[in-house]
Amino acid sequence: MDKKHLRAIELDKVLDMLSKECSCEDTAERALAIEPSSSLSEVEQRLSETWDCHMLIGRFGSPNFGGVKSVTNSLVRARAGACLSMKELLRIADTLRIIRSLREWRGRCEGVATCFDALFTALVPNKYLEESINSAILSEDEMSDNASSALALIRRKMRGAQGRVREQLDKLIRSSSYSKYLQDAIVTQRNGRYVVPVKSECRGDIPGLVHDTSSSGATVFIEPMAVVEANNEIRVLQSEERAEIERILTALSEEAGSFSDSIIAGYEVLLELDLIFAKARLGYTMKAVKPEVNDEGRIKFNKARHPLIDKNKVVSTDITLGDGFDTLVITGPNTGGKTVALKTAGLLSAMAMCGLLLPVSDNSEVSVFDHILADIGDEQSIEQSLSTFSAHMTNIKRIIEIADSKTLVLLDELGAGTDPVEGAALAVSILERLRSVGSVVAATTHYAELKSYAISTHGVENGCCEFDVSTLRPTYRLLIGVPGRSNAFAISERLGIPAAVVDRARELVSSENTKFEEVVETLEKSRQQLETEKLAAQQLRADAEKSRREAELREQRLQKDRDNVIELAKAEAGRIVSSARAQSDALFAEIDNIRKQIKNSADISSLLSKAKSEVKGKMRELESSADPIEAARNENYVLPRPLKAGDTVLLLDINKQGTVLKPPDASGKVEVQAGIIKTRAALSNLRLIEGNNFKINGQIPKYRNTKKEPVAELPREIDVRGMNVEEAASEVDKVIDNALMSGLSEVCVIHGKGTGALRAGLHRHFKHHPNIRTFRLGVFGEGETGVTFLELK
């Protein structure tokens, strides 16, 4: 695409924003050089990569690229046999570290697949070379002693020789014989050799070699003869050190050269990943989303925001083009936002074709184009001696030559700069030409003729930038399907132009134009009224939806409370049943014990009579414990007045209302009619109901419903034959938990005889179980060694 037209819609400024999100200079250069793609599949791939990366950053944060530097040239030289510097080798190690850290970061992003995972897979870490370089080189100027054993030995000898030289020179400067000749009592270096500063006039008093003189000439730096040999040894060792460092660097360079292809490929992948992450980070900055993409010229931007306008000031707007109409004519007053709307349509289209997310809301669409051609702004060229009109026409000439069915054309102030009649006619002709080749066109204008053209021509739609006459300020909202008004007369009146002047201006306007403006004004009022009603309807719908959600939440809470009550009731019923069963088992055991005590027929009658009475007593206790209105019977209720015929009472034992037929007799019994049942009830079983309620101790009592839900009988035994030890132990634990909640004290486990492995494993489990008091094998008639009885705590 022609970069001149892309600059007109300010794509270069957005790419500059993208370059600032990049982590290295090479990626920033690539960002600035991005060109929009006209391939639908390529644009979809670019957007998918950016969106998947956007999701990764949202969940796991952005990885650190560490400001990676280019190592391509260094690796090419190393492959050719050159010896690299320590700085170059450290850059290579840094690149390898970043490659390794990126692979590790992606490995931590578990359970998230992206469409650019192949790039992460293409990163090949080389920890061997990375550690080899880092262990040998400490900084850009310092080689580690551990780089080689030979270097460590040389440096150890150097430190020894330097120590001896300093020791001899320290003795010299502390000596009373020589200290008087010294300018300062210090040891320094000149040309890599240890020297002492001597007064110039005493240079003959200290034998040695002169290596330097101070700028003033008052001091000479002498290497005493006593340390010449030691200094010579140091210089030799320094030469050996340099040679060893050179050898180490050459070896490391050869290693790097042998891996140059994989490292260069990894560096290229790093740049691609850095660019994708830069696009995703820019998307977060702009609060952008991924649009749907088509190649049919259809644009639909919902709540679009121009990315270069301050996010605190930008006004979102809806832009539609190519869906039912291929040409949009935008009219309205100056500074109303027409040009911004035009640039937004072109810029967002180009951004999507570059793989950038768009600052729009969900369900937006964008089309790919082969060309985006724009004539926006003042193109006057003083050097070419062209007027503004001529410059625009020259630009439009090039646009007409290039435009085809895969082109988006943006024209600002079409036909301006010349006679209005001719300019309007020329503008209509240009639009017809562009439409004839199938281009998608958006144009801004002030000409009323173009408004009429849009109204009367199929496939051409009016649009306007809304303007609030009451405040003399634009709202910057683009309205599709509504022609704009210049509002010149209204604005002039509000700015203080005399009414007579404005009225005369209205008289001078042709009647046809006046009628047209009146129609436009009527349409605008109708639109504003419909929009107000639409907003009210949306608010009502939102309120209704909110009420519906609140009702659903209340229903869910009530259902949850109901389920909880049912579960509690089931648990209570299970406890009562288990307790009754346990007591009945005890009764049966007691009967068996009595049977064993019978020794002769004379004892049978009395023992059986005793047993019957005890069983009846126990059963009454069970009935009392399971009676849901027992609590009501125990209440200290006192009738507020004596009962009389016709009183309404509640029979507690059956939880039914009845009517008193006769007052209490001498035995305290009352005749009551409850439905079709006529019964005699004790006074203690009756509650007087007055005014549809009665009170006990000043409160209305509540009674449980006597209608009992069927309770599923809990299992007292479990068959685990065929399971392994782990499975069996898990199933037995579940039964033990249920038994404890239900009040059972004993559970039978059927494990079979077999090899005895399952029985042994379960017994080991039972020994350490916190809820088992004791356990035993079955006896004859119970299953013997095939079953185990558990006594629960």
PDB file of N, CA, C and O in Angstrom, residues 699-735:
ATOM      1  N   GLN A 699     -46.989 -16.822  73.500  1.00  0.00           N
ATOM      2  CA  GLN A 699     -46.464 -17.045  72.155  1.00  0.00           C
ATOM      3  C   GLN A 699     -47.307 -18.080  71.432  1.00  0.00           C
ATOM      4  O   GLN A 699     -47.903 -18.959  72.049  1.00  0.00           O
ATOM      5  N   ILE A 700     -47.348 -17.937  70.101  1.00  0.00           N
ATOM      6  CA  ILE A 700     -48.065 -18.920  69.273  1.00  0.00           C
ATOM      7  C   ILE A 700     -47.145 -20.109  69.050  1.00  0.00           C
ATOM      8  O   ILE A 700     -46.069 -19.966  68.470  1.00  0.00           O
ATOM      9  N   PRO A 701     -47.498 -21.312  69.516  1.00  0.00           N
ATOM     10  CA  PRO A 701     -46.605 -22.478  69.351  1.00  0.00           C
ATOM     11  C   PRO A 701     -46.598 -22.967  67.907  1.00  0.00           C
ATOM     12  O   PRO A 701     -47.529 -22.743  67.157  1.00  0.00           O
ATOM     13  N   LYS A 702     -45.516 -23.630  67.567  1.00  0.00           N
ATOM     14  CA  LYS A 702     -45.367 -24.235  66.238  1.00  0.00           C
ATOM     15  C   LYS A 702     -45.193 -25.730  66.428  1.00  0.00           C
ATOM     16  O   LYS A 702     -44.389 -26.168  67.248  1.00  0.00           O
ATOM     17  N   TYR A 703     -45.901 -26.517  65.607  1.00  0.00           N
ATOM     18  CA  TYR A 703     -45.851 -27.979  65.714  1.00  0.00           C
ATOM     19  C   TYR A 703     -45.375 -28.550  64.403  1.00  0.00           C
ATOM     20  O   TYR A 703     -45.684 -28.038  63.318  1.00  0.00           O
ATOM     21  N   ARG A 704     -44.633 -29.619  64.553  1.00  0.00           N
ATOM     22  CA  ARG A 704     -44.169 -30.287  63.350  1.00  0.00           C
ATOM     23  C   ARG A 704     -45.313 -31.063  62.716  1.00  0.00           C
ATOM     24  O   ARG A 704     -46.197 -31.567  63.396  1.00  0.00           O
ATOM     25  N   ASN A 705     -45.258 -31.170  61.408  1.00  0.00           N
ATOM     26  CA  ASN A 705     -46.254 -31.946  60.676  1.00  0.00           C
ATOM     27  C   ASN A 705     -46.102 -33.411  61.041  1.00  0.00           C
ATOM     28  O   ASN A 705     -45.004 -33.969  61.025  1.00  0.00           O
ATOM     29  N   THR A 706     -47.213 -34.041  61.364  1.00  0.00           N
ATOM     30  CA  THR A 706     -47.138 -35.447  61.773  1.00  0.00           C
ATOM     31  C   THR A 706     -47.041 -36.377  60.590  1.00  0.00           C
ATOM     32  O   THR A 706     -46.805 -37.563  60.752  1.00  0.00           O
ATOM     33  N   LYS A 707     -47.204 -35.828  59.379  1.00  0.00           N
ATOM     34  CA  LYS A 707     -47.081 -36.675  58.199  1.00  0.00           C
ATOM     35  C   LYS A 707     -45.613 -36.994  57.985  1.00  0.00           C
ATOM     36  O   LYS A 707     -44.789 -36.122  57.759  1.00  0.00           O
ATOM     37  N   LYS A 708     -45.265 -38.268  58.071  1.00  0.00           N
ATOM     38  CA  LYS A 708     -43.861 -38.687  58.013  1.00  0.00           C
ATOM     39  C   LYS A 708     -43.514 -39.069  56.584  1.00  0.00           C
ATOM     40  O   LYS A 708     -44.253 -39.777  55.915  1.00  0.00           O
ATOM     41  N   GLU A 709     -42.362 -38.561  56.134  1.00  0.00           N
ATOM     42  CA  GLU A 709     -41.856 -38.973  54.834  1.00  0.00           C
ATOM     43  C   GLU A 709     -41.224 -40.345  54.974  1.00  0.00           C
ATOM     44  O   GLU A 709     -40.617 -40.670  55.995  1.00  0.00           O
ATOM     45  N   PRO A 710     -41.341 -41.188  53.955  1.00  0.00           N
ATOM     46  CA  PRO A 710     -40.699 -42.501  54.032  1.00  0.00           C
ATOM     47  C   PRO A 710     -39.186 -42.352  54.120  1.00  0.00           C
ATOM     48  O   PRO A 710     -38.586 -41.570  53.397  1.00  0.00           O
ATOM     49  N   VAL A 711     -38.564 -43.046  55.042  1.00  0.00           N
ATOM     50  CA  VAL A 711     -37.123 -42.957  55.270  1.00  0.00           C
ATOM     51  C   VAL A 711     -36.454 -44.212  54.737  1.00  0.00           C
ATOM     52  O   VAL A 711     -36.843 -45.335  55.096  1.00  0.00           O
ATOM     53  N   ALA A 712     -35.493 -44.030  53.880  1.00  0.00           N
ATOM     54  CA  ALA A 712     -34.773 -45.181  53.336  1.00  0.00           C
ATOM     55  C   ALA A 712     -33.959 -45.838  54.444  1.00  0.00           C
ATOM     56  O   ALA A 712     -33.271 -45.166  55.199  1.00  0.00           O
ATOM     57  N   GLU A 713     -34.050 -47.144  54.541  1.00  0.00           N
ATOM     58  CA  GLU A 713     -33.338 -47.866  55.604  1.00  0.00           C
ATOM     59  C   GLU A 713     -31.856 -47.906  55.280  1.00  0.00           C
ATOM     60  O   GLU A 713     -31.448 -48.270  54.173  1.00  0.00           O
ATOM     61  N   LEU A 714     -31.026 -47.485  56.255  1.00  0.00           N
ATOM     62  CA  LEU A 714     -29.594 -47.443  56.041  1.00  0.00           C
ATOM     63  C   LEU A 714     -29.014 -48.860  56.094  1.00  0.00           C
ATOM     64  O   LEU A 714     -29.446 -49.688  56.907  1.00  0.00           O
ATOM     65  N   PRO A 715     -28.031 -49.156  55.252  1.00  0.00           N
ATOM     66  CA  PRO A 715     -27.442 -50.511  55.256  1.00  0.00           C
ATOM     67  C   PRO A 715     -26.638 -50.746  56.526  1.00  0.00           C
ATOM     68  O   PRO A 715     -25.893 -49.881  56.971  1.00  0.00           O
ATOM     69  N   ARG A 716     -26.805 -51.941  57.098  1.00  0.00           N
ATOM     70  CA  ARG A 716     -26.033 -52.337  58.284  1.00  0.00           C
ATOM     71  C   ARG A 716     -24.863 -53.223  57.907  1.00  0.00           C
ATOM     72  O   ARG A 716     -24.080 -53.613  58.766  1.00  0.00           O
ATOM     73  N   GLU A 717     -24.760 -53.568  56.619  1.00  0.00           N
ATOM     74  CA  GLU A 717     -23.655 -54.389  56.162  1.00  0.00           C
ATOM     75  C   GLU A 717     -23.237 -53.947  54.760  1.00  0.00           C
ATOM     76  O   GLU A 717     -24.000 -53.298  54.054  1.00  0.00           O
ATOM     77  N   ILE A 718     -22.008 -54.294  54.391  1.00  0.00           N
ATOM     78  CA  ILE A 718     -21.490 -53.939  53.073  1.00  0.00           C
ATOM     79  C   ILE A 718     -20.698 -55.102  52.519  1.00  0.00           C
ATOM     80  O   ILE A 718     -19.920 -55.739  53.245  1.00  0.00           O
ATOM     81  N   ASP A 719     -20.902 -55.410  51.236  1.00  0.00           N
ATOM     82  CA  ASP A 719     -20.236 -56.518  50.563  1.00  0.00           C
ATOM     83  C   ASP A 719     -19.115 -55.945  49.703  1.00  0.00           C
ATOM     84  O   ASP A 719     -19.372 -55.199  48.756  1.00  0.00           O
ATOM     85  N   VAL A 720     -17.870 -56.258  50.042  1.00  0.00           N
ATOM     86  CA  VAL A 720     -16.730 -55.726  49.303  1.00  0.00           C
ATOM     87  C   VAL A 720     -15.975 -56.812  48.560  1.00  0.00           C
ATOM     88  O   VAL A 720     -14.827 -56.615  48.149  1.00  0.00           O
ATOM     89  N   ARG A 721     -16.593 -57.971  48.369  1.00  0.00           N
ATOM     90  CA  ARG A 721     -15.922 -59.054  47.647  1.00  0.00           C
ATOM     91  C   ARG A 721     -15.653 -58.638  46.202  1.00  0.00           C
ATOM     92  O   ARG A 721     -16.493 -58.014  45.565  1.00  0.00           O
ATOM     93  N   GLY A 722     -14.456 -58.979  45.700  1.00  0.00           N
ATOM     94  CA  GLY A 722     -14.070 -58.622  44.340  1.00  0.00           C
ATOM     95  C   GLY A 722     -13.309 -57.312  44.251  1.00  0.00           C
ATOM     96  O   GLY A 722     -12.792 -56.965  43.188  1.00  0.00           O
ATOM     97  N   MET A 723     -13.265 -56.544  45.361  1.00  0.00           N
ATOM     98  CA  MET A 723     -12.526 -55.280  45.348  1.00  0.00           C
ATOM     99  C   MET A 723     -11.107 -55.503  45.861  1.00  0.00           C
ATOM    100  O   MET A 723     -10.825 -56.502  46.547  1.00  0.00           O
ATOM    101  N   ASN A 724     -10.207 -54.559  45.525  1.00  0.00           N
ATOM    102  CA  ASN A 724      -8.898 -54.585  46.158  1.00  0.00           C
ATOM    103  C   ASN A 724      -8.988 -53.879  47.511  1.00  0.00           C
ATOM    104  O   ASN A 724     -10.031 -53.321  47.872  1.00  0.00           O
ATOM    105  N   VAL A 725      -7.878 -53.890  48.269  1.00  0.00           N
ATOM    106  CA  VAL A 725      -7.915 -53.377  49.633  1.00  0.00           C
ATOM    107  C   VAL A 725      -8.269 -51.886  49.656  1.00  0.00           C
ATOM    108  O   VAL A 725      -9.087 -51.442  50.469  1.00  0.00           O
ATOM    109  N   GLU A 726      -7.665 -51.096  48.731  1.00  0.00           N
ATOM    110  CA  GLU A 726      -7.918 -49.654  48.737  1.00  0.00           C
ATOM    111  C   GLU A 726      -9.380 -49.344  48.438  1.00  0.00           C
ATOM    112  O   GLU A 726     -10.014 -48.517  49.104  1.00  0.00           O
ATOM    113  N   GLU A 727      -9.928 -50.014  47.414  1.00  0.00           N
ATOM    114  CA  GLU A 727     -11.326 -49.772  47.065  1.00  0.00           C
ATOM    115  C   GLU A 727     -12.252 -50.185  48.207  1.00  0.00           C
ATOM    116  O   GLU A 727     -13.202 -49.468  48.557  1.00  0.00           O
ATOM    117  N   ALA A 728     -11.977 -51.364  48.788  1.00  0.00           N
ATOM    118  CA  ALA A 728     -12.822 -51.849  49.870  1.00  0.00           C
ATOM    119  C   ALA A 728     -12.773 -50.922  51.079  1.00  0.00           C
ATOM    120  O   ALA A 728     -13.801 -50.610  51.689  1.00  0.00           O
ATOM    121  N   ALA A 729     -11.563 -50.458  51.437  1.00  0.00           N
ATOM    122  CA  ALA A 729     -11.436 -49.563  52.588  1.00  0.00           C
ATOM    123  C   ALA A 729     -12.213 -48.269  52.367  1.00  0.00           C
ATOM    124  O   ALA A 729     -12.862 -47.754  53.280  1.00  0.00           O
ATOM    125  N   SER A 730     -12.169 -47.756  51.143  1.00  0.00           N
ATOM    126  CA  SER A 730     -12.902 -46.521  50.839  1.00  0.00           C
ATOM    127  C   SER A 730     -14.399 -46.716  50.987  1.00  0.00           C
ATOM    128  O   SER A 730     -15.096 -45.880  51.569  1.00  0.00           O
ATOM    129  N   GLU A 731     -14.926 -47.846  50.481  1.00  0.00           N
ATOM    130  CA  GLU A 731     -16.364 -48.102  50.573  1.00  0.00           C
ATOM    131  C   GLU A 731     -16.799 -48.324  52.021  1.00  0.00           C
ATOM    132  O   GLU A 731     -17.855 -47.858  52.442  1.00  0.00           O
ATOM    133  N   VAL A 732     -15.954 -49.028  52.796  1.00  0.00           N
ATOM    134  CA  VAL A 732     -16.291 -49.275  54.198  1.00  0.00           C
ATOM    135  C   VAL A 732     -16.314 -47.951  54.971  1.00  0.00           C
ATOM    136  O   VAL A 732     -17.189 -47.713  55.810  1.00  0.00           O
ATOM    137  N   ASP A 733     -15.367 -47.049  54.671  1.00  0.00           N
ATOM    138  CA  ASP A 733     -15.335 -45.741  55.342  1.00  0.00           C
ATOM    139  C   ASP A 733     -16.613 -44.964  55.103  1.00  0.00           C
ATOM    140  O   ASP A 733     -17.139 -44.288  55.998  1.00  0.00           O
ATOM    141  N   LYS A 734     -17.156 -45.045  53.887  1.00  0.00           N
ATOM    142  CA  LYS A 734     -18.408 -44.342  53.590  1.00  0.00           C
ATOM    143  C   LYS A 734     -19.545 -44.887  54.436  1.00  0.00           C
ATOM    144  O   LYS A 734     -20.360 -44.129  54.990  1.00  0.00           O
ATOM    145  N   VAL A 735     -19.629 -46.231  54.551  1.00  0.00           N
ATOM    146  CA  VAL A 735     -20.693 -46.843  55.340  1.00  0.00           C
ATOM    147  C   VAL A 735     -20.538 -46.478  56.819  1.00  0.00           C
ATOM    148  O   VAL A 735     -21.520 -46.197  57.519  1.00  0.00           O
TER     149      VAL A 735
END
